PDB file of C-alpha atoms and ligand atoms in Angstrom:
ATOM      1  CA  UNK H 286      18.569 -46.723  22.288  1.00  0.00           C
ATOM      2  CA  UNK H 287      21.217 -46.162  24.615  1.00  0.00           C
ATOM      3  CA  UNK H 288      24.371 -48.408  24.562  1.00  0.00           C
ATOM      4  CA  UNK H 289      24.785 -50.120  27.800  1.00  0.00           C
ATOM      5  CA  UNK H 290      28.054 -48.881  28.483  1.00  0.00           C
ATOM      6  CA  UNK H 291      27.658 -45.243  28.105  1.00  0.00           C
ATOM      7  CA  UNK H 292      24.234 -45.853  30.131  1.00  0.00           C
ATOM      8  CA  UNK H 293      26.063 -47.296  32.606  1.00  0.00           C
ATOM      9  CA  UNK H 294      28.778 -44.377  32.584  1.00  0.00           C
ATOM     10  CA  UNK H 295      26.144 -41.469  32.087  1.00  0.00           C
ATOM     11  CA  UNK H 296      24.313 -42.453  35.474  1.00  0.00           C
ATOM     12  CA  UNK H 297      28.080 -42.772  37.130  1.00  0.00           C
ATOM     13  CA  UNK H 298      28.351 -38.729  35.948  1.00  0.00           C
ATOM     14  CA  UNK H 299      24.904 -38.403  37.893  1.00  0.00           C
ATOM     15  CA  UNK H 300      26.114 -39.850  40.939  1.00  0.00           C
ATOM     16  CA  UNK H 301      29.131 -37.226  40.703  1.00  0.00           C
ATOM     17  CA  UNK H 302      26.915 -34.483  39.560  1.00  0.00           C
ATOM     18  CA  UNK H 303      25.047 -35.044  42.902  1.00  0.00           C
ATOM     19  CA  UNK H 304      27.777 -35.664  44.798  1.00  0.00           C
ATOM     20  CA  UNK H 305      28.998 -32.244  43.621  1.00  0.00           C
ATOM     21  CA  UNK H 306      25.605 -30.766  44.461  1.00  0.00           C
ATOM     22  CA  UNK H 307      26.296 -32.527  48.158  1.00  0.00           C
ATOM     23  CA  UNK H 308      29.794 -31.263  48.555  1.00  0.00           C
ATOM     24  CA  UNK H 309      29.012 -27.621  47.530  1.00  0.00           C
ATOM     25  CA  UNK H 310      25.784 -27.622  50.332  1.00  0.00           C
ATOM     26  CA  UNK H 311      28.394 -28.986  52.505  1.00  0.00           C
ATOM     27  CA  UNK H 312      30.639 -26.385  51.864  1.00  0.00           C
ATOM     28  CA  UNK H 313      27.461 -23.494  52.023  1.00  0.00           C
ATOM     29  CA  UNK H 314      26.980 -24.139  55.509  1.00  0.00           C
ATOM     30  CA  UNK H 315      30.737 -25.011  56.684  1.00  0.00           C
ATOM     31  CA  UNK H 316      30.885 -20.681  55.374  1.00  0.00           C
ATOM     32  CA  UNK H 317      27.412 -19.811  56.990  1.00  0.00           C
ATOM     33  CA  UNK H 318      28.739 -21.254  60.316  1.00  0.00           C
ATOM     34  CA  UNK H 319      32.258 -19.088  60.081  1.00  0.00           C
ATOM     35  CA  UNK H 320      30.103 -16.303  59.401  1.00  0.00           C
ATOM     36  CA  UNK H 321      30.557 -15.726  55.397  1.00  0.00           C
ATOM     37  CA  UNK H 322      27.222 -15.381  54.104  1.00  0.00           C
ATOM     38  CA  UNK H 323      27.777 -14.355  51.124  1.00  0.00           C
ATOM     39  CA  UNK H 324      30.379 -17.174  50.321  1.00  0.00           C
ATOM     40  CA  UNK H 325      27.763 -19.256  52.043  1.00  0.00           C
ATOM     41  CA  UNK H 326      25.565 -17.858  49.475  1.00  0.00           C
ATOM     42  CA  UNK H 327      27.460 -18.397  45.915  1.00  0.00           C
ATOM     43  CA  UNK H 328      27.548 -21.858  47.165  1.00  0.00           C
ATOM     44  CA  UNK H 329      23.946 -22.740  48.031  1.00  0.00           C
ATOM     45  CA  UNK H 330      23.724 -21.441  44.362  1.00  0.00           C
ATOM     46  CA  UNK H 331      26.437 -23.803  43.032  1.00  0.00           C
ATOM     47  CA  UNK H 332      24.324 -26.721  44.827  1.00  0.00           C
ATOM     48  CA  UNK H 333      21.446 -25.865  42.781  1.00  0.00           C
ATOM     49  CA  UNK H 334      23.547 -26.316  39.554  1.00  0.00           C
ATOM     50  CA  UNK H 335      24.641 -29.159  40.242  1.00  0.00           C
ATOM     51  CA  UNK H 336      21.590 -30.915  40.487  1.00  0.00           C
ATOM     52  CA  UNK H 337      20.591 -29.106  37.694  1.00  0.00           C
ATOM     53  CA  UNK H 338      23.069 -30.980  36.022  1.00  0.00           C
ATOM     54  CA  UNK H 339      22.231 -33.765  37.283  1.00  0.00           C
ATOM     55  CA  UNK H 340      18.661 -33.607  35.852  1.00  0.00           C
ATOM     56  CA  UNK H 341      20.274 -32.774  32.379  1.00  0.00           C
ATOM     57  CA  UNK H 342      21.802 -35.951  32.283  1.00  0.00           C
ATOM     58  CA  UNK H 343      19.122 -38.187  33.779  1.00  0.00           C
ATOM     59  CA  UNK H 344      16.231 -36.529  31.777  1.00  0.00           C
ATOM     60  CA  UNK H 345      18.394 -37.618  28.409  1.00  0.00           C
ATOM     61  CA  UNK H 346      19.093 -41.242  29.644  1.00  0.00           C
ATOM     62  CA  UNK H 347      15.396 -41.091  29.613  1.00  0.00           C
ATOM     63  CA  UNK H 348      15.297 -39.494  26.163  1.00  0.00           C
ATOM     64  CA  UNK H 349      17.453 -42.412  24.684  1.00  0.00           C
ATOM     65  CA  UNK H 350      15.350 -45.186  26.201  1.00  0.00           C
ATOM     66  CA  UNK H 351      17.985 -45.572  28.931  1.00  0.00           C
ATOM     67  CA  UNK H 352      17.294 -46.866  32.792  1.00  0.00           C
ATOM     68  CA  UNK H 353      17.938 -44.010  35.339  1.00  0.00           C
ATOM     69  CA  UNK H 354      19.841 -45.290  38.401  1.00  0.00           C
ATOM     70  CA  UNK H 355      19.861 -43.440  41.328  1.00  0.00           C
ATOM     71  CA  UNK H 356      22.995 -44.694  43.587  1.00  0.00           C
ATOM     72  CA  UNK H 357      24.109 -44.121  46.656  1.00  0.00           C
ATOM     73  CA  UNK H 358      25.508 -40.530  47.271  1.00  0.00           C
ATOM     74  CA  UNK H 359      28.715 -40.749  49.176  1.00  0.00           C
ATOM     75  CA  UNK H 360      29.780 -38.826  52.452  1.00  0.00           C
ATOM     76  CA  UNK H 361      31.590 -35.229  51.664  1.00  0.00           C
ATOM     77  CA  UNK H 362      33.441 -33.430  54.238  1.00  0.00           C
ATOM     78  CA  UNK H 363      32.104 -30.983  56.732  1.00  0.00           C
ATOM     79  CA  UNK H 364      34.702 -28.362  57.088  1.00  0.00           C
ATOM     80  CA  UNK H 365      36.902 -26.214  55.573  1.00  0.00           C
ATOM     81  CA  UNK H 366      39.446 -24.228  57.345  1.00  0.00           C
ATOM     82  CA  UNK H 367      38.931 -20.673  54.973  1.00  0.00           C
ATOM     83  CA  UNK H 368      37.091 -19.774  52.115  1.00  0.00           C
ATOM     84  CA  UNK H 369      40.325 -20.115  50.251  1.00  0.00           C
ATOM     85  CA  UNK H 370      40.769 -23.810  51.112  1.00  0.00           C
ATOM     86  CA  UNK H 371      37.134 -24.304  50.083  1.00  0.00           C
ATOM     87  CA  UNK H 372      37.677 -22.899  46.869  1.00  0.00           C
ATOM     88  CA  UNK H 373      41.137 -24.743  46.394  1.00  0.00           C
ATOM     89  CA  UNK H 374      38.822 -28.095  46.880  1.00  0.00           C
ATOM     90  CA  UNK H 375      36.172 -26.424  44.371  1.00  0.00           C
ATOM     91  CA  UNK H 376      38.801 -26.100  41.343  1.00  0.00           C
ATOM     92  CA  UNK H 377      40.346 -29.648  42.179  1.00  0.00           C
ATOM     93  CA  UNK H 378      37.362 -31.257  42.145  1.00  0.00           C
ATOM     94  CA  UNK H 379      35.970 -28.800  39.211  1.00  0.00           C
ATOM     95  CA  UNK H 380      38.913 -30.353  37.581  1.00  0.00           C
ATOM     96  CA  UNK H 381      38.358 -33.867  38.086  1.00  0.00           C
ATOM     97  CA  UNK H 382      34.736 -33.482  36.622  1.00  0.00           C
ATOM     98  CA  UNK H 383      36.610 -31.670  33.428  1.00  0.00           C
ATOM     99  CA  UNK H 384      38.189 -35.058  32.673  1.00  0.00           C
ATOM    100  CA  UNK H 385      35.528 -37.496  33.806  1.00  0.00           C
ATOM    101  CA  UNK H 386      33.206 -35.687  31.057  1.00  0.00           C
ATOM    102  CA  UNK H 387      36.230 -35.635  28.207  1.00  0.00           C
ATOM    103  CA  UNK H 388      36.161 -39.551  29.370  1.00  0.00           C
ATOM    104  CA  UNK H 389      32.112 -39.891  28.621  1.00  0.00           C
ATOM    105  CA  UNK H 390      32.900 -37.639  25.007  1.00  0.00           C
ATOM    106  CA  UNK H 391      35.760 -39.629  23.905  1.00  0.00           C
ATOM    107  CA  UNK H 392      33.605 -43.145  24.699  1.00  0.00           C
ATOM    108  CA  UNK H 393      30.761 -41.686  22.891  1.00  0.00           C
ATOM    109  CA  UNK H 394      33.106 -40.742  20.010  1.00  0.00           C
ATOM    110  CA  UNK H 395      34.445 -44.278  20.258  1.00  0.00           C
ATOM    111  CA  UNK H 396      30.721 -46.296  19.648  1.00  0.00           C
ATOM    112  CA  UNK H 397      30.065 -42.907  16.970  1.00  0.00           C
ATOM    113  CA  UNK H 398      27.111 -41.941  19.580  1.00  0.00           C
ATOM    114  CA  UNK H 399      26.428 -38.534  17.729  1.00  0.00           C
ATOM    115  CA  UNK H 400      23.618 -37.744  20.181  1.00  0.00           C
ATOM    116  CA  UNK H 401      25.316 -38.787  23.376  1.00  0.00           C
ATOM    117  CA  UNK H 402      28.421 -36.056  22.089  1.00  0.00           C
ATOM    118  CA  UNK H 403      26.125 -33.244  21.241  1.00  0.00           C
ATOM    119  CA  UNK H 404      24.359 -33.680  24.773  1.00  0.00           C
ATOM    120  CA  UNK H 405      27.737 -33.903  26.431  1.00  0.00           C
ATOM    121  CA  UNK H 406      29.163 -30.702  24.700  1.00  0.00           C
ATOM    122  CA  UNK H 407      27.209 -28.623  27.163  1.00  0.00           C
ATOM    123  CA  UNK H 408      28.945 -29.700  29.437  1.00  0.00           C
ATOM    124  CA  UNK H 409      32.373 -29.427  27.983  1.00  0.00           C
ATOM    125  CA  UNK H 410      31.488 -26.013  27.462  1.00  0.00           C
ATOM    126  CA  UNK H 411      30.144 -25.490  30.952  1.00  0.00           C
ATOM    127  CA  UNK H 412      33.359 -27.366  32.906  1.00  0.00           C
ATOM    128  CA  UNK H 413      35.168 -24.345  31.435  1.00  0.00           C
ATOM    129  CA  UNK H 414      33.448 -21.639  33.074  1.00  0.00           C
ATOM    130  CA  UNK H 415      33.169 -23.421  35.972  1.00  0.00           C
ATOM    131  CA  UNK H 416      36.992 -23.432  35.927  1.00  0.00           C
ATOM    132  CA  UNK H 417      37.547 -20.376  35.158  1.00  0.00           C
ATOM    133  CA  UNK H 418      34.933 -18.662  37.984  1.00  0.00           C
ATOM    134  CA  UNK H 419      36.640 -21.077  40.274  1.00  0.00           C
ATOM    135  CA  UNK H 420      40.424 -19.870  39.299  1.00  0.00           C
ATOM    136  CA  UNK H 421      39.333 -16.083  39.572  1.00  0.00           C
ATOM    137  CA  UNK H 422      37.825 -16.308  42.858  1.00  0.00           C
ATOM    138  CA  UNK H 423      40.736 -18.308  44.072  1.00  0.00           C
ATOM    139  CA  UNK H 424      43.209 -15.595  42.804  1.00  0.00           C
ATOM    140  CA  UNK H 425      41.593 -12.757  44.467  1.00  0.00           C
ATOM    141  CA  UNK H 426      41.326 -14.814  47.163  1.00  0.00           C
ATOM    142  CA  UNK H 427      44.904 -15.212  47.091  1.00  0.00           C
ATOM    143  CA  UNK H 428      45.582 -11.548  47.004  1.00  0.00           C
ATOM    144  CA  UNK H 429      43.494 -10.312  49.820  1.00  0.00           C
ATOM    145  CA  UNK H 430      44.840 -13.071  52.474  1.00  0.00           C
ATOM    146  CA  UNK H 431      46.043 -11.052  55.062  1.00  0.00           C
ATOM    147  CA  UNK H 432      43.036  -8.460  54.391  1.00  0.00           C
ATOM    148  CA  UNK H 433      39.668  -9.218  56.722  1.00  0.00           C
ATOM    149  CA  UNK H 434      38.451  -6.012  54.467  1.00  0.00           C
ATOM    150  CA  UNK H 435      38.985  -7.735  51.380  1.00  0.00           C
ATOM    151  CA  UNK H 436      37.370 -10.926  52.587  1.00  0.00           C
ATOM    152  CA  UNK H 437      34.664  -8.881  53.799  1.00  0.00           C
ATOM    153  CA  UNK H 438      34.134  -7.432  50.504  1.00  0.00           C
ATOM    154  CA  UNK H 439      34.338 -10.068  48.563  1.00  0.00           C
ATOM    155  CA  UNK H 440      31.737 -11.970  50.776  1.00  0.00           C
ATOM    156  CA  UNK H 441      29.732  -9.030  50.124  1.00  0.00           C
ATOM    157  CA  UNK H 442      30.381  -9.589  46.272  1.00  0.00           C
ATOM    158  CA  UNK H 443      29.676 -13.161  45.998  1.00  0.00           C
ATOM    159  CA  UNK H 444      26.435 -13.024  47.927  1.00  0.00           C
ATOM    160  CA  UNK H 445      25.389 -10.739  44.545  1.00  0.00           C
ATOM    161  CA  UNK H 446      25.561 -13.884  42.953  1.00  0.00           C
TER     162      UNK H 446
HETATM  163 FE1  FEO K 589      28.525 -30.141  37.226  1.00  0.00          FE
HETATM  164 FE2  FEO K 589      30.581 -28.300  38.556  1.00  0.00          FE
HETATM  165  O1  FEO K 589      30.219 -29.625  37.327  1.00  0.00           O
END
């Protein structure tokens, strides 16, 4: 059985894998209204993830014996003024998730939940590719600013995704 507390914190990292999933569809159609589709895209993509996540971590709770509880999903915002501001958002809050899952490991590690740690190391490992995607698309970003070629092609390059 599931402790209490780390039930009680595992469904908190639902509610912000959702909310992730929520921000990111927010995000998909801020870019498919300012006419990035393929941005728009590699978005709608990182939605799916999210709840993917999401499901990872509920579908355990129910593995241990644990209560699934399914709060409310908070408002995100609505509009970003470029791709690259979207993306800045995407690595801060990619960051914030980083530390709010080395929070669940090192309470697991603290009540010697062996089972809770291996489930969560997926997503230790996962938090740094998101990261690092995030960080590389931000830099090239970066570099073609002034270029409505280079956004254009890598629009082009992230609807691949
Ligand atoms: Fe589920 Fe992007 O962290």
């Amino acid at each position: 059985m599931l402790e209490k507390k780390i039930e009680a914190a595992l469904n908190k990292q639902v509610n912000a894998e959702l909310w992730s999933s929520y921000l990111y569809l927010s995000m998909s159609y801020d870019m498919d209204n300012k006419g990035f589709e393929g941005i728009a895209s590699w978005f709608a993509s990182q939605t799916k993830e999210e709840f993917e996540h999401a499901t990872r971590i509920m579908k355990y709770i129910g593995e241990r014996g644990g209560k699934v509880l399914l709060m409310p999903v908070a408002e995100v915002k609505q509009e970003w003024t470029s791709p690259k501001e979207a993306f800045e958002e995407t690595l801060k809050h990619e960051k914030v998730v980083t530390q709010s899952i080395h929070n669940l490991m090192d309470m697991a590690s603290d009540i010697r939940d062996y089972a809770t740690k291996s489930m969560l190391k997926w997503f230790v490992d996962e938090q740094v590719e998101e990261e690092a995607t995030a960080t590389k698309i931000l830099e090239k970003l970066t570099r073609i600013e002034s270029s409505p070629a280079g956004l254009y092609a890598l629009d082009h390059e992230l609807g691949k995704r």
